[in-house]
Every structure is written in C-alpha cells, then in structure tokens.
Short mmCIF file of C-alpha atoms in Angstrom, two decimals:
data_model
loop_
_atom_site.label_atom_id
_atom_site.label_comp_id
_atom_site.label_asym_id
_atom_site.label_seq_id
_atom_site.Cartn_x
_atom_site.Cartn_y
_atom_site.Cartn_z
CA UNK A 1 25.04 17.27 -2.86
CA UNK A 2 23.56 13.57 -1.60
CA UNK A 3 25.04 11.76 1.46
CA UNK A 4 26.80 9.12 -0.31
CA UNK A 5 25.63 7.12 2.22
CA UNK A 6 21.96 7.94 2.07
CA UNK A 7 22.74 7.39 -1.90
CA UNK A 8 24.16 3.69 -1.81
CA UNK A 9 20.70 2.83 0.24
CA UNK A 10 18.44 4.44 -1.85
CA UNK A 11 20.13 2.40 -4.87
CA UNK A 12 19.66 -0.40 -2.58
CA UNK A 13 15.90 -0.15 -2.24
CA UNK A 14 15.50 0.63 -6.05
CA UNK A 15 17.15 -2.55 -6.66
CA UNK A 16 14.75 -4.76 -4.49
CA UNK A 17 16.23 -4.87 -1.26
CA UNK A 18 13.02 -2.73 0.36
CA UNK A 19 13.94 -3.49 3.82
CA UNK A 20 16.67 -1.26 3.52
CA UNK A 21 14.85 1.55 3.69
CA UNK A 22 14.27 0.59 7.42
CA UNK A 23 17.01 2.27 7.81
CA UNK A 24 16.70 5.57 6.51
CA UNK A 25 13.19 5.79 8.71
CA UNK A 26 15.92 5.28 11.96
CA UNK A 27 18.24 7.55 10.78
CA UNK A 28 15.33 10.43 9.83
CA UNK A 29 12.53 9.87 11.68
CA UNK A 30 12.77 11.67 14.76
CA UNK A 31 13.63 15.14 12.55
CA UNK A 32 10.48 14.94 10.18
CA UNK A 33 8.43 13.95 13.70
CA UNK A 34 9.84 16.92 15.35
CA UNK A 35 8.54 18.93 12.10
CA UNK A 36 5.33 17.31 12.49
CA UNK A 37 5.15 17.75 16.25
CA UNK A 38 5.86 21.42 15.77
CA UNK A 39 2.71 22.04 13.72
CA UNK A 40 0.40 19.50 15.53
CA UNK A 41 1.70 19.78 19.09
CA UNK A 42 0.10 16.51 19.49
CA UNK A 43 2.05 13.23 19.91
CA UNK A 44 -0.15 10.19 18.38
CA UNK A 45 -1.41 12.68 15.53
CA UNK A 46 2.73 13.79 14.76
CA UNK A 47 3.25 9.69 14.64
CA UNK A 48 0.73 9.33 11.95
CA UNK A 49 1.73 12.25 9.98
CA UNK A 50 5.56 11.20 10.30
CA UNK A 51 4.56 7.40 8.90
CA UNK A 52 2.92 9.18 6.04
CA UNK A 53 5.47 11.47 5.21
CA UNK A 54 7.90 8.31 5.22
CA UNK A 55 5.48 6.04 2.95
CA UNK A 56 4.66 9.06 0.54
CA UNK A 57 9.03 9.19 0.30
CA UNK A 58 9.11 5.46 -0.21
CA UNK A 59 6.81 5.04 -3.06
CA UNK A 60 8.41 8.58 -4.69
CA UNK A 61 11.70 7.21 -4.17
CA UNK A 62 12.75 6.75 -7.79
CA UNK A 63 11.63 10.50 -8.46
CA UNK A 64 14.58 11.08 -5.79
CA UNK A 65 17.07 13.12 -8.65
CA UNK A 66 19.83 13.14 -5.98
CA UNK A 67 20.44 16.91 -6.44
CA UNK A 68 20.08 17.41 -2.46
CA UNK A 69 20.19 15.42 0.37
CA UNK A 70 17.99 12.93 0.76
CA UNK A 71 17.09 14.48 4.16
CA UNK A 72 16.31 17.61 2.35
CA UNK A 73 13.94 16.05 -0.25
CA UNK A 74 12.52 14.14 2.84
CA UNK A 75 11.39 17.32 3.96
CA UNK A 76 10.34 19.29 0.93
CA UNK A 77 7.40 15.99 1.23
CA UNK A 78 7.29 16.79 5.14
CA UNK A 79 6.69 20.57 4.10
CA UNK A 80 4.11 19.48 1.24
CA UNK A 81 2.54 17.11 3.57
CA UNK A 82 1.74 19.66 6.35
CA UNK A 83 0.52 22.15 3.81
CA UNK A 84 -2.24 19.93 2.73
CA UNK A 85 -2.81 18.35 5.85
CA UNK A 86 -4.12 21.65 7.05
CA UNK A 87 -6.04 22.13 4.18
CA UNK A 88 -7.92 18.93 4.79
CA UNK A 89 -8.18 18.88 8.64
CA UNK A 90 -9.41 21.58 11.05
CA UNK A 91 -6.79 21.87 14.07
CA UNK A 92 -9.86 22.31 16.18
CA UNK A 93 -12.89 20.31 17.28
CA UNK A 94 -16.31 21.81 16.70
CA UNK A 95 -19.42 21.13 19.07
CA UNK A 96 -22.75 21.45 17.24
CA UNK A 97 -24.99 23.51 19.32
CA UNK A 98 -28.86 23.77 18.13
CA UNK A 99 -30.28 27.10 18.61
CA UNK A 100 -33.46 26.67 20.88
CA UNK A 101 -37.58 27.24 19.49
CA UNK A 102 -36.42 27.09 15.63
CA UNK A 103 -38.30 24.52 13.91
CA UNK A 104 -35.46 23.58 11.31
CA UNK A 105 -32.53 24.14 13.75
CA UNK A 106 -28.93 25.10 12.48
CA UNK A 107 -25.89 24.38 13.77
CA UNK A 108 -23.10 26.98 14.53
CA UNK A 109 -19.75 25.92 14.94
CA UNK A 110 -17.51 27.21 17.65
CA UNK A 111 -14.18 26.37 18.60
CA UNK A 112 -13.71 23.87 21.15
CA UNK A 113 -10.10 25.16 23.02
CA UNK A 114 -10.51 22.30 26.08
CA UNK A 115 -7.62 20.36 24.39
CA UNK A 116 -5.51 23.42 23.92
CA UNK A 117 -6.74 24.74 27.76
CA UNK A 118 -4.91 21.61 28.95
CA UNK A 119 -1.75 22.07 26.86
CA UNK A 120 -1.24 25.68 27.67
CA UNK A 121 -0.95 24.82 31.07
CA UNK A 122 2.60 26.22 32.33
CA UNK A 123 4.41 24.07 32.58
CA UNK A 124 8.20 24.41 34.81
CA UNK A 125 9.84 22.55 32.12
CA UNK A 126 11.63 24.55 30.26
CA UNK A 127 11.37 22.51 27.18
CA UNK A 128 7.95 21.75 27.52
CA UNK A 129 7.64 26.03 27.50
CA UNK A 130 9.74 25.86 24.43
CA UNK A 131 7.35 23.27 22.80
CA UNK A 132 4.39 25.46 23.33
CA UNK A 133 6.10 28.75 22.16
CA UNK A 134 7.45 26.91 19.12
CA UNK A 135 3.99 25.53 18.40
CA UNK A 136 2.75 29.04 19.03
CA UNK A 137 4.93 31.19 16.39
CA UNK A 138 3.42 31.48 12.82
CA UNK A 139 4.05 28.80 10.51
CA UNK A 140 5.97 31.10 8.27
CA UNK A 141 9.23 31.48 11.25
CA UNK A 142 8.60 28.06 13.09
CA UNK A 143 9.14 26.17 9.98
CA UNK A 144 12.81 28.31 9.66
CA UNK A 145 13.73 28.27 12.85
CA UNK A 146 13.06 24.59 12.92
CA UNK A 147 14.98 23.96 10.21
CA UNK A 148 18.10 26.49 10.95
CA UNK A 149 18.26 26.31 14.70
CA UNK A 150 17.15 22.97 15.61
CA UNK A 151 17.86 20.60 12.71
CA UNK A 152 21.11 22.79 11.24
CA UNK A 153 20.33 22.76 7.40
CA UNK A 154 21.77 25.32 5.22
CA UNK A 155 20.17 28.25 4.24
CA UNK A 156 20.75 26.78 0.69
CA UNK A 157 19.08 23.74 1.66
CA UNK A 158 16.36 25.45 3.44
CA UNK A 159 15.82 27.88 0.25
CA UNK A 160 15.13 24.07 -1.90
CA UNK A 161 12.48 22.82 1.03
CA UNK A 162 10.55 26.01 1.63
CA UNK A 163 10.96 27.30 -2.28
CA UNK A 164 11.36 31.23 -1.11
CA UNK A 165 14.41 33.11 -1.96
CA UNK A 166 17.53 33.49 0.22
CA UNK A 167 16.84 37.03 1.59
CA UNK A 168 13.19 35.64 1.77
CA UNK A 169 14.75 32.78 4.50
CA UNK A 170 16.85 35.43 5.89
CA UNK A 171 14.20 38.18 7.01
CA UNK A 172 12.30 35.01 8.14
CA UNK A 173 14.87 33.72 10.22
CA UNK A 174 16.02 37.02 11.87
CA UNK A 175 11.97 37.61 12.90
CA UNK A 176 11.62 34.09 14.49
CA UNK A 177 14.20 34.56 16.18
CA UNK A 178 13.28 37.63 17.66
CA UNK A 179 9.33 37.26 18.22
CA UNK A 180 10.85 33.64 19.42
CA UNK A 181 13.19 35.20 22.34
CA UNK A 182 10.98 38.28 23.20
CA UNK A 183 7.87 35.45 23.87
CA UNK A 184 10.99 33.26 26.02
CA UNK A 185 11.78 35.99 27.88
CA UNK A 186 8.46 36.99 28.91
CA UNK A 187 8.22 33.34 30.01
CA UNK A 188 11.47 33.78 32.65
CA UNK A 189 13.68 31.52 30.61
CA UNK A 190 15.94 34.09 28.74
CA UNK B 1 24.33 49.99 13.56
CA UNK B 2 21.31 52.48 14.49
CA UNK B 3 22.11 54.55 17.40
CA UNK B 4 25.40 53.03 17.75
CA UNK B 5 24.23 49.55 18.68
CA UNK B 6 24.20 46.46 16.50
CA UNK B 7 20.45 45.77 14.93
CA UNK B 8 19.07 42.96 16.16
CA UNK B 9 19.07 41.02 12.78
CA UNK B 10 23.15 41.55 12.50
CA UNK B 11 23.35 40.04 15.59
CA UNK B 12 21.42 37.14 14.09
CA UNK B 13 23.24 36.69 11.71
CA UNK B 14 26.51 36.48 13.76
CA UNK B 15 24.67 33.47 15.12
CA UNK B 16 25.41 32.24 11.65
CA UNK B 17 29.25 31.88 11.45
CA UNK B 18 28.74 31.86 7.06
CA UNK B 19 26.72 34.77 6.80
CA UNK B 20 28.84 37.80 7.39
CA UNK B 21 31.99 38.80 5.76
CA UNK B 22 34.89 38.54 8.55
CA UNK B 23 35.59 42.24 8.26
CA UNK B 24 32.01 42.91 9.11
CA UNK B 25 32.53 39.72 11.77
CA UNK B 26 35.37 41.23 12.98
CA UNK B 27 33.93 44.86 13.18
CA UNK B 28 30.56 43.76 15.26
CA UNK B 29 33.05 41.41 17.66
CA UNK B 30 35.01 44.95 18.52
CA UNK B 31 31.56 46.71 19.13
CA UNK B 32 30.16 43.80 21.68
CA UNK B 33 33.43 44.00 23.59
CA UNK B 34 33.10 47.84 24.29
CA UNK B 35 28.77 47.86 24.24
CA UNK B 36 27.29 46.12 27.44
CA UNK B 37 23.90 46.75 25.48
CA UNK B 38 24.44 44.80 22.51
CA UNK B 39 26.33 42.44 24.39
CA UNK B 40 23.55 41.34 26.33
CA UNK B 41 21.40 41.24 23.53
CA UNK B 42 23.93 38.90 22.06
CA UNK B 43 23.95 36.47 24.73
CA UNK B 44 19.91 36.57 25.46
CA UNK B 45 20.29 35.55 21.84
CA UNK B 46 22.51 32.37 22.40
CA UNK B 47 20.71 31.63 25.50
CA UNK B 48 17.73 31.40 23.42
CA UNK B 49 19.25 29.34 20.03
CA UNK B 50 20.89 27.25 23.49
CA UNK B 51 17.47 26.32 25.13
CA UNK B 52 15.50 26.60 21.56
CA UNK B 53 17.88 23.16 20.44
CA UNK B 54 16.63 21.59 23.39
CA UNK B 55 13.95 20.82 21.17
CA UNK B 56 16.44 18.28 19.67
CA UNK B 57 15.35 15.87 22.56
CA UNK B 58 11.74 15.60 21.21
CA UNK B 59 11.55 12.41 19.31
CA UNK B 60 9.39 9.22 18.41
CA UNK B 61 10.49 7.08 21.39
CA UNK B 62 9.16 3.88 19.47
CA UNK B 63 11.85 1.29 18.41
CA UNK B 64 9.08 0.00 16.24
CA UNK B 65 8.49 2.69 14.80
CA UNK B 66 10.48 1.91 11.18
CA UNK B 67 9.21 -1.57 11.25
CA UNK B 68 5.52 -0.19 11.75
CA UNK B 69 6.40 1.66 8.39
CA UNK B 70 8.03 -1.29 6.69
CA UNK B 71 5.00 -3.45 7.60
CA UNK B 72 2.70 -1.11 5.75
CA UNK B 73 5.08 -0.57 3.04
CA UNK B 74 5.51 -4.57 2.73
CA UNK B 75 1.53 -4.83 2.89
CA UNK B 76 1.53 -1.82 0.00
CA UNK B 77 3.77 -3.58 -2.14
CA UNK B 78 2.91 -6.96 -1.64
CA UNK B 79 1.45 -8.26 -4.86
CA UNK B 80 -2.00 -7.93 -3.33
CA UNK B 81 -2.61 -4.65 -4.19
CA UNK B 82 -2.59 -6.29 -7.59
CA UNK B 83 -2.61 -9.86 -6.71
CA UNK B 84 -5.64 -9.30 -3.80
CA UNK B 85 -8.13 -9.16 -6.99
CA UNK B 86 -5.80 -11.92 -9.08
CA UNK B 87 -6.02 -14.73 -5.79
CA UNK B 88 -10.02 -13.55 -6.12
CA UNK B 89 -10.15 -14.53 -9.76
CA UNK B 90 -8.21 -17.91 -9.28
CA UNK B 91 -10.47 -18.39 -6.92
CA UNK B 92 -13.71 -17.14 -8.94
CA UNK B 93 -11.74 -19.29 -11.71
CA UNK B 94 -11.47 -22.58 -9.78
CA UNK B 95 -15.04 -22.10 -8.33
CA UNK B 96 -16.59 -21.84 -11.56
CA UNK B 97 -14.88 -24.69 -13.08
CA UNK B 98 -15.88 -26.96 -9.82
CA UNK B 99 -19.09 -25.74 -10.47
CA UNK B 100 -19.22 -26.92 -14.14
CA UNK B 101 -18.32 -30.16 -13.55
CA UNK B 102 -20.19 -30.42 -10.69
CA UNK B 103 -22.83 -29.43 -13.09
CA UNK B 104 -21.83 -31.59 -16.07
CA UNK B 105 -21.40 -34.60 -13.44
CA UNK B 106 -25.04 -34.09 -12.39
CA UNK B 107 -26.22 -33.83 -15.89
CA UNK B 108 -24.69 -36.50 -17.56
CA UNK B 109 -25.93 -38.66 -14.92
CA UNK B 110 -29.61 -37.92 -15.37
CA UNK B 111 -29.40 -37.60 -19.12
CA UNK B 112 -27.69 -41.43 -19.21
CA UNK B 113 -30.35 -42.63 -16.95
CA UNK B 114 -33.45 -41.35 -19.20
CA UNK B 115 -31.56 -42.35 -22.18
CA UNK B 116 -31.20 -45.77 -21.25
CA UNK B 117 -34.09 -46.32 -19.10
CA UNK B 118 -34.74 -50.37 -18.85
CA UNK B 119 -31.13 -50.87 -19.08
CA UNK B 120 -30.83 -51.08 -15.20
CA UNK B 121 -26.97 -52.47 -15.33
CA UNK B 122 -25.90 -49.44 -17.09
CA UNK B 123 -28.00 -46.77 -15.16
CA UNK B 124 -26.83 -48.66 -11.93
CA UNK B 125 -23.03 -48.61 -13.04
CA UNK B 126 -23.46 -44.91 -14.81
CA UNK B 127 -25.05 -43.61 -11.46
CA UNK B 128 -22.42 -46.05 -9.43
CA UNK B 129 -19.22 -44.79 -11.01
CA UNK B 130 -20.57 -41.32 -12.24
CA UNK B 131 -19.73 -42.00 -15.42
CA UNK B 132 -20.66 -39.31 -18.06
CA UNK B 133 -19.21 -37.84 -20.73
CA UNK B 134 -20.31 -36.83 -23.74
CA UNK B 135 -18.90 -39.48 -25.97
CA UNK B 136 -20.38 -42.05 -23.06
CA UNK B 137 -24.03 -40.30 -23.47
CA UNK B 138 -24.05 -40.49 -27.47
CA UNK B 139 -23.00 -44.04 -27.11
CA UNK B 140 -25.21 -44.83 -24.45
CA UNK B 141 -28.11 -43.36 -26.99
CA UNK B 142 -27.40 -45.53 -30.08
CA UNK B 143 -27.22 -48.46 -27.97
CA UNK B 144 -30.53 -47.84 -26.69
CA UNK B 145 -32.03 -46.72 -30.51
CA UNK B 146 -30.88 -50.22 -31.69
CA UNK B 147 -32.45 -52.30 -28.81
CA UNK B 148 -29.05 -53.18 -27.21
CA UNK B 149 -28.95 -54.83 -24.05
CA UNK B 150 -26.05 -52.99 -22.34
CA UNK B 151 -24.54 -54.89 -19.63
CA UNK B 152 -22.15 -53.62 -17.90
CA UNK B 153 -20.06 -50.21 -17.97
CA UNK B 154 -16.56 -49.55 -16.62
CA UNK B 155 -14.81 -46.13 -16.95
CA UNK B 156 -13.65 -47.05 -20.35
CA UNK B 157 -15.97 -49.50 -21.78
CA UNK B 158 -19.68 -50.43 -22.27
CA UNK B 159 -20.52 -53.71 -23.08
CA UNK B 160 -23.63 -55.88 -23.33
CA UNK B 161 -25.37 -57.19 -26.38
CA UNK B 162 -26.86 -56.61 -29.59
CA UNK B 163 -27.87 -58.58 -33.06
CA UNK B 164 -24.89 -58.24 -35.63
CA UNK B 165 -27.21 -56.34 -38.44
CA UNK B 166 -28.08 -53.96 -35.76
CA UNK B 167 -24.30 -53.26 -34.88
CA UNK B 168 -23.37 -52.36 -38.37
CA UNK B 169 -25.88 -50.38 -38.81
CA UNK B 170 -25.02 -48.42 -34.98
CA UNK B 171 -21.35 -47.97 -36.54
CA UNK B 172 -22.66 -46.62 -39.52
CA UNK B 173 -24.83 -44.19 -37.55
CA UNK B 174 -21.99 -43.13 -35.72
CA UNK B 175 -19.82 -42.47 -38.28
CA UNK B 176 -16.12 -42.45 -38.85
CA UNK B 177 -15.86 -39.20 -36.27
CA UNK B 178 -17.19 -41.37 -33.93
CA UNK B 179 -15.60 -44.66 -34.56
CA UNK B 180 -13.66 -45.48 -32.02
CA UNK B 181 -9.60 -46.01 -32.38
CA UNK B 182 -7.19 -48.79 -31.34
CA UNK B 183 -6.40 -52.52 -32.51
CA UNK B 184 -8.28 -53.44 -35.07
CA UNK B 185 -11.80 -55.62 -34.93
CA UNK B 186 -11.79 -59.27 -34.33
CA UNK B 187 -15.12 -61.23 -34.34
CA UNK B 188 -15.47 -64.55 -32.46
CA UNK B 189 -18.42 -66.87 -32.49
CA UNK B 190 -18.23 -69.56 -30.57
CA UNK B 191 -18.92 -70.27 -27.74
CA UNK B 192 -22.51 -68.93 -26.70
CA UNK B 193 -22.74 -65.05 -27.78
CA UNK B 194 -20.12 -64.16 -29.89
CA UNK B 195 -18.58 -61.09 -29.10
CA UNK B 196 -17.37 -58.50 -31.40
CA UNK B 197 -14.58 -55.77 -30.09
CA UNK B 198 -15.31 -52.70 -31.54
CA UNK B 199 -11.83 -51.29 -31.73
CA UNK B 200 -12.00 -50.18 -35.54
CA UNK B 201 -12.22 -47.54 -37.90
CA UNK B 202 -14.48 -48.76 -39.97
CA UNK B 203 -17.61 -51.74 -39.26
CA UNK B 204 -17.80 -52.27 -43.02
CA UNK B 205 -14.23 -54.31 -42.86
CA UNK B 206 -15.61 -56.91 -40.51
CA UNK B 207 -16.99 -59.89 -42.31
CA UNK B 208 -19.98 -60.96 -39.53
CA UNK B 209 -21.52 -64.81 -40.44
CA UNK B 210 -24.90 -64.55 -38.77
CA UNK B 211 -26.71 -61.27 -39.59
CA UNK B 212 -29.26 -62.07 -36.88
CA UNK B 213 -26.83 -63.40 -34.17
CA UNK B 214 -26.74 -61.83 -31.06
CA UNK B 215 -22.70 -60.79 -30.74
CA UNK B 216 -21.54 -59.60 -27.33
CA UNK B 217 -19.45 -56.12 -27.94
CA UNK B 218 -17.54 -54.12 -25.98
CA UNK B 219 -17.11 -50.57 -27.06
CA UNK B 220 -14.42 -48.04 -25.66
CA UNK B 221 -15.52 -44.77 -25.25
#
C-alpha cells in the first residue's frame, strides 16, 4: 500500500501547494536516474530522461489511484518512458558515407561504436566495471536486477512495474543474476 | 538438488529471505554447511548482490536538480500555456482599440475641417484640441448648412453666431434625438448680439423677437 508519507504530499500538490512536489523529486530522483543511467549509460542523456520521467509523474499525478507506492507508480512511467524512448531514438550515431562514381549516391548507415570504444575501456574501478556489465545485460534481467538487488522492491511490486507474472520475475531474476556473476567473474571481481 | 548440489536458482532464491519455505530454508542451510561446492557458489553469489548494490552510489549529484524540474513545471503550469495567447489578445485587443481611435481622432479631424472650411476659429480650435466626435461633426455640419459663423469651440461647447430664423430651423433639422439636454433655453437680447443657450428639448418653446437678428448661441455637444 502508499507511503503515507508520499500520500499526505501528493494530496498536498493536488490541493495547490505545487512546490511540494520538490520534494518527492529529492526523495526519488537518484533511483529513477539510476534506472535511466542503466539503459543509457550516459550521464547528461540519464538527466534529461530522469526530468521527464518526473514532469510526465507531475502532470499524471491525479491519475495516481494510490494502490502502490508512489515510488512504484514512479517507475511503471520510468519503465514506460524507456520503452518508448528507444523506440524513438537510435542508441547509436550513424555516419553517412556516399558510395564513390554513382551519379545519385545513397547513403548506408553504419554504426558509429567511438563513444562506446571509450566507455568500454577497463576500467580498475570496480563499480565503474559493474556499470558497464549492468549496462551490458539484456534489458529483460537489468531492469529486475535493478529493481530487486539494487533498489529492494518486492517481487509484488516489481510484478505491478514490469506487468509479467511472478514466476515470469522469478526465472528473470535467477538468470540476471547468473549471466550477471558469470560476466563479474570473468572480470576478476567475484 | 541435481547431482547432490543446490541449483543455482535455489541458491538465488535463498538470497531472498521471503521466497522459500523455512523447511526448504532450513534444508539448503544443512547442505551448504557439509558442500564446499555449493558453498562457494553461495558466497560468489553474495559477493556479487554485495558489489552489484554498489551501484546504489550512482546518483544525480545536482542539488538543483528538483528545482530545475519545478522551474519547468512552474513554466508548464503557469497560466501562459493558456494565458501566453490570452496576454497576446489583450494586447491584439488594446492595439486595435489604440488604433481606432487613433483612426477616429485622425478622421474626425479632417472631416471637421472640410466641413467647416471658412470657419478658421473652429478648424483652428477642432485641429488645436482634437476635438471630434460624432455628435461634434453633425453639429459642426448644420452650423455650416445654415451660414453660421462658429466662433469658438471648447471640449464641450461650440459657439459663434447665427440669425434667429436660421437657428430654429437648425433645431428643427436636428431633431429631438439630437436636441441637446440640460437647463432649459433662455434668450437674451440686449446688449449687442443676443445670445441664445441652446440647452433645450425643444426650439419651438422659445419665443425669439427678431426673426432676422443675429443671436450668439452656444451649443453643448
């Protein structure tokens, strides 16, 4: 059920008192930007994803039904948000390249890795290695493992943000976790 | 438990303190005491859930972070996203209706001075004191139809003079919707130009002596 905390704000904000809501953005925002940062791996581009995820909450507020948490709702938008994000923006950067002694020309797209060259650097820090392998897992068991390991929500609540069935989260867990520590331990850190 | 060790997904879930029954808890806790296998399994497992919430320390790092939010959620709400196009049409509003009376203004103005042409004291003071409004301009015409000689205008009045048949017969032209309200008329005759104030509802009440006097009259408009 809703942190009766979390509650009394919302009810504060829905009764006028907007900056309130100031201070559900301190209390959640690192969370949904370590969501975001997990899919982007990219710190300005997290930022701007985490600020949207917190306007899109503020102006669905009063669809809130106070079933769940308000951190849990928070991230069913998070979730939401990064599923269409991807479906509007390429990850990668694309160089046009013109193909030499045709007339018309056509382009053919190929993936520029330089930024992700840079970032898979190895680096000594372990959590920096942990960021990379976290970023590297499929969406499907960093998402979980986010939520279960790192920010502790229930498999309940995890079950209302990703919308799969229990067993569903379970099998999903028990694979990140595993692809998770055999890629750690190739790395020297388990 | 294949081959007498503990699958690797029972082991996860022992991570998970609510998952298992505590006989099956209990059960798995005896095997990792006696198995050296599944007990390091089990603790490459913790070491990893141990350095994987390290992650924990990755945050924003920007105290203004939640007031760069509220700002754009203040600029969102503002009444500008419906207000931005209301200031616009006060504005359009108030420009237009400086416009028409800048307009009217510069109308009135030229109309008055055709209309009385050869009346230079009332062009002069109607150009002067930008007097012009309609009532002013369909005085102004009369005056000049009956061969007044207008004098002087103020912001309220015209005055000047005209011969007492030709007065009547202005008020008459004008009508009652034009006669003009207030005290009623007085007529006075001596001395020089007599001088009739117009402030009545109807001419036809005054009694004027001298049809072809030249009265002095003041009319508000």
């Amino acid at each position: 059920m809703t942190d009766t905390h979390d509650v009394e704000i919302i009810d504060r904000i829905l009764s006028g008192d907007i900056e309130s809501y100031a201070v559900l953005i301190d209390r959640y925002n690192d969370k949904v930007f370590r969501y975001m940062y997990s899919r982007v791996f990219n710190y300005d581009e997290a930022r701007d994803m985490t600020q949207d995820v917190f306007m899109m909450a503020y102006e669905s507020l009063a669809l809130f039904r106070r079933e769940s948490k308000f951190y849990t709702w928070l991230f069913s938008i998070a979730v939401n948000y990064c599923k269409n994000y991807r479906k509007r923006a390429s990850r990668y950067n694309f160089i046009p390249i013109q193909r030499s002694g045709d007339a018309e020309g056509y382009e053919i797209q190929i993936r520029d890795e330089r930024q992700n060259v840079e970032e898979s650097v190895i680096n000594s820090d372990s959590l920096d290695i942990i960021k990379e392998e976290l970023h590297r897992l499929p969406d499907e068991y960093r998402d979980i493992l986010l939520l279960r390991d790192i920010e502790g929500l229930s498999y309940n609540e995890i079950v209302r943000i990703l919308k799969i069935n229990l067993s569903n989260v379970k099998v999903r867990i028990h694979r990140g976790r595993e692809l998770l520590k055999k890629r750690l331990e190739e790395r020297g850190l388990v | 438990m294949n081959n007498n060790h503990i699958p690797f997904n029972k082991l996860s879930d022992l991570c998970d303190d609510a998952i298992l029954s505590a006989s099956e808890k209990q059960m798995m806790i005896d095997h990792i005491g006696r198995c050296g296998q599944c007990a390091a399994e089990m603790e490459r497992l913790r070491s990893m859930l141990k350095l994987v919430s390290r992650y924990r320390e990755v945050c924003i790092a920007d105290p203004g972070f939640s007031q760069a939010i509220m700002r754009s959620i203040k600029n969102k709400n503002r009444p500008s996203t419906v207000g931005f196009y209301s200031y616009y049409r006060i504005a359009a509003i108030a420009a237009g209706i400086v416009l028409a009376i800048g307009f009217l203004l510069f109308n009135n103005t030229h109309v008055t001075d055709t209309h009385i042409a050869g009346n230079d004291a009332v062009s002069r003071s109607v150009s002067d004191k930008s007097v012009g409004t309609d009532r002013f301009r369909h005085m102004a015409s009369h005056l000049e139809r009956y061969d007044a000689l207008i004098q002087n205008v103020s912001n309220s009045h015209i005055e000047g003079l005209i011969r007492l048949t030709d007065y009547k017969r202005l008020v008459k032209d004008m009508g009652p919707a034009d006669s003009l309200s207030g005290a009623p008329a007085h007529y006075t005759s001596s001395p020089g130009p007599s001088m009739v104030n117009f402030d009545s509802e109807s001419a036809e009440d005054i009694d004027f002596p001298l049809e072809n006097e030249m009265v002095r009259f003041r009319i508000r408009y």
